[in-house]
XYZ file of C-alpha atoms in Angstrom:
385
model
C 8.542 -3.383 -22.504
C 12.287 -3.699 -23.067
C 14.485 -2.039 -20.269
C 16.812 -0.707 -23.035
C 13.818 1.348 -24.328
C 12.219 2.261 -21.260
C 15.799 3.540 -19.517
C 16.380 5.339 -23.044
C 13.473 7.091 -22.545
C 13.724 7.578 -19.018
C 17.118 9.390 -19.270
C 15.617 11.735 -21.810
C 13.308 13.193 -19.186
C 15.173 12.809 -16.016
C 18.205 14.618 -17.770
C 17.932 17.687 -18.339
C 20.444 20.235 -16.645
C 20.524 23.362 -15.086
C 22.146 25.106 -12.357
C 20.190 26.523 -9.071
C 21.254 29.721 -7.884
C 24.355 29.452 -5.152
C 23.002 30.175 -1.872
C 25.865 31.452 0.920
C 24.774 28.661 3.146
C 27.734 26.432 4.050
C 27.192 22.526 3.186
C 28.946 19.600 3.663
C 31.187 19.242 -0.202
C 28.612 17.408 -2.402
C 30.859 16.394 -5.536
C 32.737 13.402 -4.675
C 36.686 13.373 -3.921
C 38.907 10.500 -5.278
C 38.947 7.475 -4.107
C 36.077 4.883 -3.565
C 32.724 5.825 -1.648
C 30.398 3.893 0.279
C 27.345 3.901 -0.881
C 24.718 2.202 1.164
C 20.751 0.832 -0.609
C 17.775 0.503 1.602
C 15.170 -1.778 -0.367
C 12.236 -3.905 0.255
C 13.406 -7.479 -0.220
C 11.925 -9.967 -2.775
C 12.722 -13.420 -1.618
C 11.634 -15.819 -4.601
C 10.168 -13.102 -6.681
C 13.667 -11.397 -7.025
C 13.908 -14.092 -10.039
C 10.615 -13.829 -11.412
C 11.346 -10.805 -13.683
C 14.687 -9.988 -15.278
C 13.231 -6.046 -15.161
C 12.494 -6.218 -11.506
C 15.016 -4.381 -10.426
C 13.318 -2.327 -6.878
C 14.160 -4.987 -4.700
C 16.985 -5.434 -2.244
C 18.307 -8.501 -4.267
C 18.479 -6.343 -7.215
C 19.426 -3.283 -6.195
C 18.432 -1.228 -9.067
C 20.801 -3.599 -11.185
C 23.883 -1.145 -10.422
C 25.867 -3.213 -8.499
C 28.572 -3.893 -10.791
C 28.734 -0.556 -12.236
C 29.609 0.946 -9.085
C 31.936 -1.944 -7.955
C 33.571 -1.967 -11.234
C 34.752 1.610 -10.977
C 35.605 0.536 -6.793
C 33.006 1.818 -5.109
C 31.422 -0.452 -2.008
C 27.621 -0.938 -2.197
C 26.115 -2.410 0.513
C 22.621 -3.216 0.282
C 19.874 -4.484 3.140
C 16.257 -4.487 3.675
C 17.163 -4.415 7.959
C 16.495 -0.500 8.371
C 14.503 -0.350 12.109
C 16.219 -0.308 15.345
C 19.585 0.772 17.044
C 20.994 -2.993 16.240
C 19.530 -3.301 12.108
C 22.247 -3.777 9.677
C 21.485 0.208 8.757
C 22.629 1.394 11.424
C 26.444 -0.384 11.233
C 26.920 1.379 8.343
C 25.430 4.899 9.216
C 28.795 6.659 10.580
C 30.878 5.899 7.661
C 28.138 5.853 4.322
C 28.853 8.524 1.872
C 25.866 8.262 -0.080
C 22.441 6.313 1.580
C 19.768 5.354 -0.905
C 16.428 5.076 0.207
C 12.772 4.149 -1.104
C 9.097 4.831 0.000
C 8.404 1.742 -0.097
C 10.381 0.536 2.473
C 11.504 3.862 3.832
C 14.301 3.871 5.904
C 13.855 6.788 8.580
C 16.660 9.465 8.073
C 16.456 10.660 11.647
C 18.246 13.643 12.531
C 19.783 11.677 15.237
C 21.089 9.412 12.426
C 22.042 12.553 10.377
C 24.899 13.594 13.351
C 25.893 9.928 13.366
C 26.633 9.818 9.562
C 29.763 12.009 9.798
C 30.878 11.272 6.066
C 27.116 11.160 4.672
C 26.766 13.694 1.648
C 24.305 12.577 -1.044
C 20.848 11.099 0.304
C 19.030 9.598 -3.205
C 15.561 8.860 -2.991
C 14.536 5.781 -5.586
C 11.188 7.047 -6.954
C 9.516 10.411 -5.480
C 8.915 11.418 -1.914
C 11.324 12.100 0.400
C 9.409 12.543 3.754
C 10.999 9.889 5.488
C 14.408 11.976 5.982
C 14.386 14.575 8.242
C 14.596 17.465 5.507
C 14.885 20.721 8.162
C 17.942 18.320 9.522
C 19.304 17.275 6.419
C 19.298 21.263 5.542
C 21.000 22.306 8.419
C 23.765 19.547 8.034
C 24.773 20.897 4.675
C 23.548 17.728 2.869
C 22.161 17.143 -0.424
C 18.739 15.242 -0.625
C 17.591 14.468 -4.475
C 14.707 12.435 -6.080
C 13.887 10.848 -9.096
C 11.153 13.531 -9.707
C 8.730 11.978 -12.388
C 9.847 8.322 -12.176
C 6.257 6.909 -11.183
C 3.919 9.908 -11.864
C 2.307 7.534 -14.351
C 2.188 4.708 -12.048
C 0.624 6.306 -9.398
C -1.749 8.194 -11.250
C -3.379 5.277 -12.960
C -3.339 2.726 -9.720
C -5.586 5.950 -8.434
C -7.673 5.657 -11.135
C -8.083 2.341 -10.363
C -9.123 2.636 -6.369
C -11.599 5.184 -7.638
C -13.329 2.700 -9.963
C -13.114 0.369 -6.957
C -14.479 1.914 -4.451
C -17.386 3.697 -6.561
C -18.605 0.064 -7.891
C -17.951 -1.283 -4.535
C -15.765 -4.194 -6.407
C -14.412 -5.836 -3.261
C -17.222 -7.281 -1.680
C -18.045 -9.178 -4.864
C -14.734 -10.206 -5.392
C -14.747 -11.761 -1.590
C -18.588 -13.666 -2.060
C -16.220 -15.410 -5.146
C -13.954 -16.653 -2.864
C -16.360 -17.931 -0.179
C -19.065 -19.553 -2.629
C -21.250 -16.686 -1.975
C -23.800 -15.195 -4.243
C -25.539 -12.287 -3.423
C -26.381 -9.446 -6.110
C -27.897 -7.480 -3.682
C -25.206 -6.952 -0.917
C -23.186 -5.340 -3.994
C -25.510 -3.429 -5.850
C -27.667 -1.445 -3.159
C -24.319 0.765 -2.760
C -22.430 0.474 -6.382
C -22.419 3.568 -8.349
C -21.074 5.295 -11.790
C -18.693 6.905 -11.578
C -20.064 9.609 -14.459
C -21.285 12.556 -13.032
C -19.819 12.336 -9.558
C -17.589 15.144 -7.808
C -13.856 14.365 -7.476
C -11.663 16.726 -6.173
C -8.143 16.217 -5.729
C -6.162 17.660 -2.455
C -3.401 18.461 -5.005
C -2.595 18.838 -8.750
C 1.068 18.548 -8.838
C 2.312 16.127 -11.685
C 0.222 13.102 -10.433
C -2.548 15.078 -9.566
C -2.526 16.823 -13.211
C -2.559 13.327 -15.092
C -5.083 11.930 -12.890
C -7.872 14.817 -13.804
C -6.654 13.577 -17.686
C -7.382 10.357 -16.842
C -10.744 11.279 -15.136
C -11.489 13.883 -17.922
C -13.017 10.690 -20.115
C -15.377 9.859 -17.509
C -17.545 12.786 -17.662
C -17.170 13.759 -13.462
C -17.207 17.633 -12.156
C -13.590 17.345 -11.403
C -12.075 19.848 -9.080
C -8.862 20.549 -7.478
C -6.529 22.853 -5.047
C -3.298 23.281 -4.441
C -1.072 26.110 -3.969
C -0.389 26.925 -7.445
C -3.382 27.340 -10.094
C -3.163 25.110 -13.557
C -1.973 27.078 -16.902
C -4.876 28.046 -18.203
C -4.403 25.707 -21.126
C -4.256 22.597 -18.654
C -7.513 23.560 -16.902
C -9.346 24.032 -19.974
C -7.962 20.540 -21.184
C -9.157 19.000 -18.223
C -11.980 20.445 -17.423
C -11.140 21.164 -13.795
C -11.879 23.957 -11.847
C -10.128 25.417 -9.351
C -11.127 25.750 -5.552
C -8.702 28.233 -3.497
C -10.309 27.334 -0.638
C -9.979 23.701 0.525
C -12.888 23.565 3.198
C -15.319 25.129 0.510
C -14.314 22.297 -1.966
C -14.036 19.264 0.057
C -18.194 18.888 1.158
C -18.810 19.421 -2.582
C -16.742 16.491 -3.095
C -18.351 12.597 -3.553
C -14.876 11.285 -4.491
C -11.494 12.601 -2.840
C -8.421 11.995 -3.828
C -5.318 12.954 -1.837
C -2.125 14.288 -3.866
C -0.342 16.807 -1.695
C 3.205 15.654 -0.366
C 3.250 15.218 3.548
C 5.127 18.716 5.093
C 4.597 19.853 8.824
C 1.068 22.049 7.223
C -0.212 18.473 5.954
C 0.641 16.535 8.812
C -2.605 14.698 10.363
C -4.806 17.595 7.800
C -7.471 15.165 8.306
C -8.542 14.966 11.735
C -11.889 14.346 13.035
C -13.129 17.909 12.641
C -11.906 18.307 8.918
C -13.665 14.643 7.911
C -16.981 15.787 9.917
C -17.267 18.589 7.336
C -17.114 15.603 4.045
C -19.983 14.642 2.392
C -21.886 11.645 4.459
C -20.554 8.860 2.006
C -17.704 10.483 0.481
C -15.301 8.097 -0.846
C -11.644 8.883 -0.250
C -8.372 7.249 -2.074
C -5.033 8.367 -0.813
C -1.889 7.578 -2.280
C -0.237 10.453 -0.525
C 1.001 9.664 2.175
C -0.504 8.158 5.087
C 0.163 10.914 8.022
C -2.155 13.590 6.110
C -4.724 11.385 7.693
C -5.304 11.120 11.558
C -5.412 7.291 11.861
C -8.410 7.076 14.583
C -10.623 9.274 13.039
C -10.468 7.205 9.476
C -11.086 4.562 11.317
C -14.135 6.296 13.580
C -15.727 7.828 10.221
C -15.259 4.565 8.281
C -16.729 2.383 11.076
C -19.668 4.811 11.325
C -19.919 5.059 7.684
C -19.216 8.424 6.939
C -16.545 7.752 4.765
C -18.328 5.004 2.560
C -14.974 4.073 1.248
C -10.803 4.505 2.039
C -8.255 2.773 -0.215
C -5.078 3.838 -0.501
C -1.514 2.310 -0.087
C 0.255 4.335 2.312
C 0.276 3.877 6.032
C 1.865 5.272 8.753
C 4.569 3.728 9.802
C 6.118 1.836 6.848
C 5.845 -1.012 6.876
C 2.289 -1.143 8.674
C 2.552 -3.248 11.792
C 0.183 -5.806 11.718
C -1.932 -4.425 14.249
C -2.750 -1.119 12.803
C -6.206 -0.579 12.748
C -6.888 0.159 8.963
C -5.865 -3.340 8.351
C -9.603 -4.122 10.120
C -11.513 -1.081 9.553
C -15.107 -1.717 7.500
C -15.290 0.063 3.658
C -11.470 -0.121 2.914
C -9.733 -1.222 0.267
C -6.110 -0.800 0.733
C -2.921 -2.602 0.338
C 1.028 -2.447 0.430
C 2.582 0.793 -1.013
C 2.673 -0.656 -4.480
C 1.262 1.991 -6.912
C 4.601 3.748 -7.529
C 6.762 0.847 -8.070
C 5.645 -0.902 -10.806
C 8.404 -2.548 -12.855
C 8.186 0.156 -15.712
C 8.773 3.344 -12.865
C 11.310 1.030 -11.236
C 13.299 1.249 -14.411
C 12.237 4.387 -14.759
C 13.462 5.189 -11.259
C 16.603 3.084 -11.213
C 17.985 4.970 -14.349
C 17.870 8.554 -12.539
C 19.395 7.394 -9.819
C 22.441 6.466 -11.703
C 22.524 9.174 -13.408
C 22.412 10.743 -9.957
C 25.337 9.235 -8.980
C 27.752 9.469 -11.991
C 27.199 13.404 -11.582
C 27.998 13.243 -8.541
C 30.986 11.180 -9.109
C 31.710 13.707 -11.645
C 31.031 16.466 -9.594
C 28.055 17.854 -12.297
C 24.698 19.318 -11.112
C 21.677 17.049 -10.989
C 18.712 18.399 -13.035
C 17.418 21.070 -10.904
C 13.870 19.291 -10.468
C 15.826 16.408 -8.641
C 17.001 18.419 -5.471
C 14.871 18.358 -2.340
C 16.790 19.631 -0.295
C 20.294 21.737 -1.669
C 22.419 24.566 -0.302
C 20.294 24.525 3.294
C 16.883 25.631 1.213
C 14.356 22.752 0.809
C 12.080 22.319 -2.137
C 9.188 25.131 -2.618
C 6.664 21.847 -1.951
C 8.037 21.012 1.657
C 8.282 24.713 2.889
């Protein structure tokens, strides 16, 4: 796909405007003075891929490709991968930054210690959607602005869940591994593959990727079912075919397949624990995308080893990036990998657009669409209250 078509129609949707009622609560000036700003990029970095793709634009090398818009007009954009520790490169810049932007994918942790350091900092941008690694209650109470590219890789994510669904039900991965030792062995695949028609799935969730995902599933002929704080327009849950559970404990042991799509607040934190997964379904099958603290670590590890949970894949972990100890790097039944499913090249496009057009309101001093702000005015977004 051609990046001139996909960022036309990403600035279509990431565009429109409105403005969120004033609140009295005092905050540090969000539209930018005269005179050049530093604005600081935390990415993962690429290496020799950086080159691979013209379009891959994510990466700290490439730095959503507006480098020399922003030094053209005489801004300074510093960008690093080095985010960890009192000494990383990060942390030279933190007391004088005016604007930090940051990524899920290789979060860098907006502490609230890091917050009273960054005496200048007014604008924290998150590149694609999901802003749980900054400190939102601090970032509130120091007046600052937090905004997202809300939409950017609903897609993306939606279908690579999709995918870990299809995975884990046909129990693809051990076949794929007997291919790559010489190993043939029908058996030790089939005696726990399944179809995927006429299973359960119920999603912890049905925000915008949790509303394209039942669409996707919708073809596949499951009993799909979902909760969330807010119930579906009538029109959607007809579409879908979904019903809706209010209460979470009643849905989740009537579930074969879960999928987690909830964003990670202080009520979500560690939901999962050893008592909640002792409820499941012996065998359930769980794919989370989410974010990897709604799960208690231990206890996915426990239920996966005894086989309670006959399959985990996801692509979160907790920390970012997963050290290479962490125990869901050995646990039996899982198939997970990297947090990849929200930055494919199209939502990175996607993703880099709205945050320039981010930044050139705030230059201008202009409102960002209202769906954008996490955190404005000291009052966070209705998801992470």
């Amino acid at each position: 796909m051609a990046m001139k078509r996909v960022a036309t129609s990403a600035i279509r949707a990431f565009t429109s405007s409105g403005i969120p009622s004033p609140s009295s609560v005092l905050t540090r000036e969000l539209h930018a003075s005269p005179g050049s700003k530093k604005i600081v990029g935390v990415f993962y970095k690429a290496n020799e891929f950086a080159s691979m793709n013209p379009n891959f634009v994510g990466c700290a090398e490439n730095a959503l490709g507006i480098r020399d818009w922003l030094e053209s007009q005489g801004h300074q954009y510093i960008v690093t991968d080095d985010k960890d520790g009192p000494d990383c490169e990060l942390e030279k810049h933190i007391p004088d930054l005016h604007v930090l932007i940051t990524t899920p994918f290789h979060p860098a942790y907006v502490t609230a210690e890091r917050i009273k350091k960054a005496k200048n900092l007014q604008l924290l941008l998150t590149a694609g959607i999901g802003s749980d690694h900054v400190d939102l209650k601090a970032a509130a109470d120091a007046g600052l602005t937090v905004a997202e590219v809300t939409g950017s890789n609903v897609v993306s994510v939606a279908e690579d869940e999709l995918m870990r669904i299809l995975i884990l039900v046909r129990n693809f991965l051990p076949g794929h591994h007997q291919v790559i030792t010489g190993d043939w062995n029908v058996a030790a695949i089939a005696h726990r593959a399944y179809d995927l028609e006429g299973k359960t799935v119920g999603t912890v969730g049905a925000g915008r990727i949790g509303r394209l995902l039942l669409q996707r599933l919708k073809p596949f002929n499951c009993n799909l079912l979902y909760h969330d704080r807010i119930k579906m327009d009538p029109e959607l849950e007809s579409q879908t075919g979904a019903k809706f559970e209010e209460d979470l404990d009643a849905m989740l042991p009537k579930c074969d397949i879960i999928v987690i799509n909830t964003p990670l607040t202080e009520k979500t934190k560690g939901m999962f624990n050893k008592e909640k997964i002792a409820k499941l379904k012996k065998g359930v099958l769980i794919v989370n995308n989410a974010r990897g603290a709604i799960m208690d670590t231990q206890a996915v590890v426990d239920a996966c080893s005894s086989g309670h949970i006959a399959g985990y894949s996801g692509d979160v972990w907790n920390p970012q990036p997963a050290p290479k100890d962490h125990p869901w790097r050995y646990m039996p039944n899982q198939a997970m990998t990297p947090h990849i499913s929200g930055t494919t090249i199209d939502a990175q496009l996607r993703y880099a657009v709205g945050v320039k057009d981010m930044l050139e309101r705030y230059f201008k001093g202009e409102d960002f669409p209202p769906q954008h702000y996490i955190v404005k005015d000291g009052e966070l977004a209705s998801q992470y209250r």
